[in-house]
PDB file of C-alpha atoms in Angstrom:
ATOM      1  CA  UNK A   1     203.733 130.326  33.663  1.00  0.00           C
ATOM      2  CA  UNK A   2     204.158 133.808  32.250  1.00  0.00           C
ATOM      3  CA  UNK A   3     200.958 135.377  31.392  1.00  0.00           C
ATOM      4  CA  UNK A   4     200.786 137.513  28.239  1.00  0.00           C
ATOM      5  CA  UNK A   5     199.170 140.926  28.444  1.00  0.00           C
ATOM      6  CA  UNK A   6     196.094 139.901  25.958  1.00  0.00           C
ATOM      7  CA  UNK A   7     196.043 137.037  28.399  1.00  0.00           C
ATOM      8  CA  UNK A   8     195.622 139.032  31.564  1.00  0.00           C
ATOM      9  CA  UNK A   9     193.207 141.371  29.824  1.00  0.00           C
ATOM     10  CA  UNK A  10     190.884 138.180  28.936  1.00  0.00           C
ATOM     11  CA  UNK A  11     190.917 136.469  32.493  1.00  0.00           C
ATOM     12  CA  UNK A  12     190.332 140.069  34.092  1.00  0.00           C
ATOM     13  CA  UNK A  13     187.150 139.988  31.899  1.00  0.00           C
ATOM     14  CA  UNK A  14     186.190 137.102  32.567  1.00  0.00           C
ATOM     15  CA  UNK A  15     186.362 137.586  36.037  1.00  0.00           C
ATOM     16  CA  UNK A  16     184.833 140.588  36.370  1.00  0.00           C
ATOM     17  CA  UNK A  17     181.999 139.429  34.630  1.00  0.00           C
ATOM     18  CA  UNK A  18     181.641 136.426  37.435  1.00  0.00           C
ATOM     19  CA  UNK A  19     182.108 138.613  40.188  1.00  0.00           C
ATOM     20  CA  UNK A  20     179.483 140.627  39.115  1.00  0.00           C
ATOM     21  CA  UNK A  21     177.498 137.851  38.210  1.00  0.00           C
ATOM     22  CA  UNK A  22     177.214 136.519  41.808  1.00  0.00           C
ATOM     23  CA  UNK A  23     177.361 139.866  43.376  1.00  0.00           C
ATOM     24  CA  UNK A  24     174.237 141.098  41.703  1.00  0.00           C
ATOM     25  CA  UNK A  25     172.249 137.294  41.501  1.00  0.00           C
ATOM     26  CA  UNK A  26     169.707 138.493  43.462  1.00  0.00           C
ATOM     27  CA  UNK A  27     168.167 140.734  41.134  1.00  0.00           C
ATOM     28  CA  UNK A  28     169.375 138.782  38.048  1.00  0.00           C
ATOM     29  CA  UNK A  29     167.110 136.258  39.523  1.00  0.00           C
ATOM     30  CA  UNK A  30     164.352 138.701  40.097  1.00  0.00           C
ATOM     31  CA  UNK A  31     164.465 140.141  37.038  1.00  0.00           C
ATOM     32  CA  UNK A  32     164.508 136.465  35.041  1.00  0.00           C
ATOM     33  CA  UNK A  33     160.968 135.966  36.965  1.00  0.00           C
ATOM     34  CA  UNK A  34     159.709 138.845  36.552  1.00  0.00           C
ATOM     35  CA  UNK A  35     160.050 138.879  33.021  1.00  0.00           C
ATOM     36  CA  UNK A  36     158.922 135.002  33.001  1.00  0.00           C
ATOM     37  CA  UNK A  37     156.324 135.479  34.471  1.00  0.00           C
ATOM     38  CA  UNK A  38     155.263 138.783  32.750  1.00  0.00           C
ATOM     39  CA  UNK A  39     155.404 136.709  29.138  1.00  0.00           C
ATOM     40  CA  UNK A  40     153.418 133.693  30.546  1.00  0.00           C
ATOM     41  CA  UNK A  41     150.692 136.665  31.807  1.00  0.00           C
ATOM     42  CA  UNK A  42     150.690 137.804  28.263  1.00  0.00           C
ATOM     43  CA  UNK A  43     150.526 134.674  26.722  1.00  0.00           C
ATOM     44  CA  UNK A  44     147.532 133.359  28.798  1.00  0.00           C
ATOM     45  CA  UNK A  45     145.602 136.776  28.179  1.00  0.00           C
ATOM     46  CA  UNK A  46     145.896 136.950  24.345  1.00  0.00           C
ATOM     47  CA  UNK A  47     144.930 132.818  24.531  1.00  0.00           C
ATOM     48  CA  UNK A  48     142.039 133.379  26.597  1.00  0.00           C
ATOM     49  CA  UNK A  49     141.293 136.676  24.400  1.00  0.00           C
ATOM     50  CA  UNK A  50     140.275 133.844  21.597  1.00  0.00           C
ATOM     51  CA  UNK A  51     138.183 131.912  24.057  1.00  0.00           C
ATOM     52  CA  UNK A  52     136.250 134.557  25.014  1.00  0.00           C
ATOM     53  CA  UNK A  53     135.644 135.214  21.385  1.00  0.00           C
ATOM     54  CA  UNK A  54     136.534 139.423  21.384  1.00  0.00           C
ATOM     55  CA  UNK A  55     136.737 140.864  25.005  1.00  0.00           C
ATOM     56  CA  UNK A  56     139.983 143.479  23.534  1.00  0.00           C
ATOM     57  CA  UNK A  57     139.458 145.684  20.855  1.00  0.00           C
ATOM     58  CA  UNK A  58     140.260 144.093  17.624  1.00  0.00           C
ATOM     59  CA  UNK A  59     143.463 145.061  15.629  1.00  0.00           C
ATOM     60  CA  UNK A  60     143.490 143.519  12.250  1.00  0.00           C
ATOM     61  CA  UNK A  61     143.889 139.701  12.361  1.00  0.00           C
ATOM     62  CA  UNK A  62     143.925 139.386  16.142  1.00  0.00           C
ATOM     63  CA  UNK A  63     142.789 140.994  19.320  1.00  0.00           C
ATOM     64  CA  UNK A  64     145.419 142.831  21.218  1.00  0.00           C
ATOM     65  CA  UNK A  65     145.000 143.329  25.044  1.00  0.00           C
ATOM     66  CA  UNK A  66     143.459 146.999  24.962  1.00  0.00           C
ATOM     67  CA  UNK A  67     140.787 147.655  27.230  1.00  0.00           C
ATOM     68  CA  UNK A  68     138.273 151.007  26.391  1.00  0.00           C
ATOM     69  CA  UNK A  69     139.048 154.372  27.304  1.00  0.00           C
ATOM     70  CA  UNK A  70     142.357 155.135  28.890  1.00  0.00           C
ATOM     71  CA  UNK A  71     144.622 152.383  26.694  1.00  0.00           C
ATOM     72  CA  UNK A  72     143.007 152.769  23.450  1.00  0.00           C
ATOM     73  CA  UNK A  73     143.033 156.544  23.571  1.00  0.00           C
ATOM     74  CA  UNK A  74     147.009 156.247  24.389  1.00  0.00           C
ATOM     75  CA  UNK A  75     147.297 153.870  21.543  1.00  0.00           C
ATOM     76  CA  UNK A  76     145.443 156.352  18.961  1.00  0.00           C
ATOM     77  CA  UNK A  77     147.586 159.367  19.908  1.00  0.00           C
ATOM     78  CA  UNK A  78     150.415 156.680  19.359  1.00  0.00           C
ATOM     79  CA  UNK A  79     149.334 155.797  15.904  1.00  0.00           C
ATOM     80  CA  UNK A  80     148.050 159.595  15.022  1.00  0.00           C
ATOM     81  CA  UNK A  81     151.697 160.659  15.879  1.00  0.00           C
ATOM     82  CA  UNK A  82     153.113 157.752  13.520  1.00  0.00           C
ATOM     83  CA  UNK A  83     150.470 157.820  10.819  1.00  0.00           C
ATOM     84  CA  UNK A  84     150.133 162.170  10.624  1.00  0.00           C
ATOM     85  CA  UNK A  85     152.394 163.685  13.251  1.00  0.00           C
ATOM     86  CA  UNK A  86     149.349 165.274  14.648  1.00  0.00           C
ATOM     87  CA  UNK A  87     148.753 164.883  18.575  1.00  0.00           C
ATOM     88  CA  UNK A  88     144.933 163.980  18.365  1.00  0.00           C
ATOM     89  CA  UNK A  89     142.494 161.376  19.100  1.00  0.00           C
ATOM     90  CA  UNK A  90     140.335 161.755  15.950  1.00  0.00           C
ATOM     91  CA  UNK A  91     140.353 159.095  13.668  1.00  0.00           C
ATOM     92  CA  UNK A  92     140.051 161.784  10.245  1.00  0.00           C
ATOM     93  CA  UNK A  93     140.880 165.281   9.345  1.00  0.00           C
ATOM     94  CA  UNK A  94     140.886 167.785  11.564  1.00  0.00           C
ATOM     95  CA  UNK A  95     142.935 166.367  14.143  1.00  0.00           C
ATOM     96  CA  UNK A  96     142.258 168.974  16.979  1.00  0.00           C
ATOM     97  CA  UNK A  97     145.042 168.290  19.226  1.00  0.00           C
ATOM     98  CA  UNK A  98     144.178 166.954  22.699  1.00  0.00           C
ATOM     99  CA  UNK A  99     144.967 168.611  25.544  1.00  0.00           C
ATOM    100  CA  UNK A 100     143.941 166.446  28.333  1.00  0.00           C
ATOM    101  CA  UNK A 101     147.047 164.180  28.050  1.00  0.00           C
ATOM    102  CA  UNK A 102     150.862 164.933  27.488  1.00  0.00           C
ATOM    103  CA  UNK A 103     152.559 163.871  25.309  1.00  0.00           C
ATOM    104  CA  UNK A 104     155.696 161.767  26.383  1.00  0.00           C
ATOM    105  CA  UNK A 105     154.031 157.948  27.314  1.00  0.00           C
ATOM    106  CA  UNK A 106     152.018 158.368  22.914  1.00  0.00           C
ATOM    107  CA  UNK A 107     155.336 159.330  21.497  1.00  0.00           C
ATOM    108  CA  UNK A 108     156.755 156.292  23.612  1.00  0.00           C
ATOM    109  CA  UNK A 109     154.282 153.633  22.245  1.00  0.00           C
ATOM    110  CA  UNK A 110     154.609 155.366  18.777  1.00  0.00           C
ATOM    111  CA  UNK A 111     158.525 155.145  19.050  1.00  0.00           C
ATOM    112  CA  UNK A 112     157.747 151.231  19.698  1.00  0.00           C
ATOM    113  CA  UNK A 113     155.394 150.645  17.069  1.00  0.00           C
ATOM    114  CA  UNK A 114     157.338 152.416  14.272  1.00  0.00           C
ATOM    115  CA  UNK A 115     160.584 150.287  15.797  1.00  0.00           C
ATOM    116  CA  UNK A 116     158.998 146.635  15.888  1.00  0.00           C
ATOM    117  CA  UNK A 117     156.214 147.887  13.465  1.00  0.00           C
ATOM    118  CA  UNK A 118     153.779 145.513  15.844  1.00  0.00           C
ATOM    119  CA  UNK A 119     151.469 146.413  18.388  1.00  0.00           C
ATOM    120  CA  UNK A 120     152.046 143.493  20.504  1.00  0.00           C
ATOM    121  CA  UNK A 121     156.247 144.626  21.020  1.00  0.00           C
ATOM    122  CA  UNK A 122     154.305 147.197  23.625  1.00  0.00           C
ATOM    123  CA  UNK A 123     153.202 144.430  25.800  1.00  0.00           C
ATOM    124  CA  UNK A 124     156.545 142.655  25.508  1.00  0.00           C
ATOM    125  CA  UNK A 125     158.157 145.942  25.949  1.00  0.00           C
ATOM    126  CA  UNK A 126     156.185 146.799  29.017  1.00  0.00           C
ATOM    127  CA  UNK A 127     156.967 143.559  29.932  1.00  0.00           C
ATOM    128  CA  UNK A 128     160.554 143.983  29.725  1.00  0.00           C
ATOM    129  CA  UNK A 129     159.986 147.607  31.709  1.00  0.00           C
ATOM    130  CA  UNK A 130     158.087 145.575  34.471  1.00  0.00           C
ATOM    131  CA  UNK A 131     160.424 143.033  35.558  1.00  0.00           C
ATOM    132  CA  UNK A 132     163.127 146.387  35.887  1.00  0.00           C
ATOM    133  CA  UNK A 133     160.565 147.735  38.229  1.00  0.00           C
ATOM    134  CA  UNK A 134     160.269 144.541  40.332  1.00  0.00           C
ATOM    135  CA  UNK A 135     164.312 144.767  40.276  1.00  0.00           C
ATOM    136  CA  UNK A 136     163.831 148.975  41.270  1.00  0.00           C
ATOM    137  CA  UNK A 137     161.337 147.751  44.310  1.00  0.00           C
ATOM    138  CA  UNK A 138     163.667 145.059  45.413  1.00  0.00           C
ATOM    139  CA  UNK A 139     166.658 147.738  45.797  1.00  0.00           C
ATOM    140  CA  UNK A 140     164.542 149.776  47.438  1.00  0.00           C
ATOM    141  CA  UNK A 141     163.184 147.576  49.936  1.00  0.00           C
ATOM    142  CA  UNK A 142     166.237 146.022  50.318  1.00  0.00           C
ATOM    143  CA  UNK A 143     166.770 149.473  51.880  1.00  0.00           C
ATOM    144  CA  UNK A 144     164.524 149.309  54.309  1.00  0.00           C
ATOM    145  CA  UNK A 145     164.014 145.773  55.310  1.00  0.00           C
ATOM    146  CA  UNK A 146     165.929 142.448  55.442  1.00  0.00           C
ATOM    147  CA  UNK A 147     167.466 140.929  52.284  1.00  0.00           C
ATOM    148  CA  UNK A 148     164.658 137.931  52.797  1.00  0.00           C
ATOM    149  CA  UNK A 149     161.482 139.900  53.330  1.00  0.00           C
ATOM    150  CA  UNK A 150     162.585 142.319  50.191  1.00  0.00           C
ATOM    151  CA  UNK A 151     163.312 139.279  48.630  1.00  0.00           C
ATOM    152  CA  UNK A 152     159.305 138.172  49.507  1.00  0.00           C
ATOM    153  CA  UNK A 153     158.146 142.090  48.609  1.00  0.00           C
ATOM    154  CA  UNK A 154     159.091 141.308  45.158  1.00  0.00           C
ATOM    155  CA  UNK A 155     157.835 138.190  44.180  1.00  0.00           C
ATOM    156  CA  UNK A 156     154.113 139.902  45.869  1.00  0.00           C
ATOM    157  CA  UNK A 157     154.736 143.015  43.380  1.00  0.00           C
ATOM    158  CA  UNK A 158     155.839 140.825  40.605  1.00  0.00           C
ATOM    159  CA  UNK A 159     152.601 138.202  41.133  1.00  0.00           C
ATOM    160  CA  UNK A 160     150.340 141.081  42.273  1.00  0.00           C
ATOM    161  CA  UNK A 161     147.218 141.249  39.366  1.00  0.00           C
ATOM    162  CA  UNK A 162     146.998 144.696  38.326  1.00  0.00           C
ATOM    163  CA  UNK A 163     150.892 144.922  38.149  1.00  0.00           C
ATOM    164  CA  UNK A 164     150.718 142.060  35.790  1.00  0.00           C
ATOM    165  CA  UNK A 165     148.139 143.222  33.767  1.00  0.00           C
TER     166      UNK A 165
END
């Protein structure tokens, strides 16, 4: 059977896409958990959030995982960018700009925010950011160490607390 070009060009893609499929599985798989397991993390926190009864910061009708100082000052320079293009933690006129952090990571969660227009698409987002990294630390130990044990490395970074937090 004669094989039209259209033909050839559809079972090339095809294949290449299996190929590559099974030749990077390994951190498909990684990055599937990761992300998993990332979601179920969030999930549990914002349901135990209404247990608790108001552990997080409150942001309108629910409680978003925010914890004082360092987050919710990230999150105001986020929403003072959005809301008045100033770079400042006040919450009213004058916004004197602040100077203690830079301004990349607020224009980040601001990008986010005006995107989604929620405040919960940064967790998801991070979320989405984390289970790359677990893919990133598998490469890289995958450098260093057997396929197995860098295999083991990253499900420890991707179940390790603080990472999932």
């Amino acid at each position: 059977m004669v094989l039209n070009e259209e033909q050839k060009n559809g079972k090339f893609k095809i294949g290449w896409f299996r190929k590559n499929s099974i030749k990077y599985r390994s951190e498909i798989i990684i990055f599937a958990v990761a992300l998993a397991v990332n979601l179920l993390a969030l999930i549990f926190i914002l349901w135990r959030e209404q247990q608790l009864g108001g552990f997080f910061r409150e942001f309108g009708t629910f409680s978003f995982p925010l914890l004082p100082k360092d987050s919710t000052e990230y999150y105001a320079l986020a929403k003072n960018l959005l809301n008045f293009g100033k770079f400042s933690l006040a919450a009213a006129p004058p916004f004197l700009p602040d100077s203690l952090r830079t301004p990349v990571y607020p224009a980040f969660l601001a990008a986010i925010i005006f995107i989604f227009k929620s405040a919960i698409s940064i967790s998801i987002v991070q979320d989405i950011l984390g289970a790359l990294a677990a893919v990133l630390f598998y490469k890289t130990a995958k450098r260093f160490f057997s396929d197995r044990i860098s295999k083991i490395s990253a499900l420890v970074f991707i179940l390790e607390p603080n990472v999932l937090y």
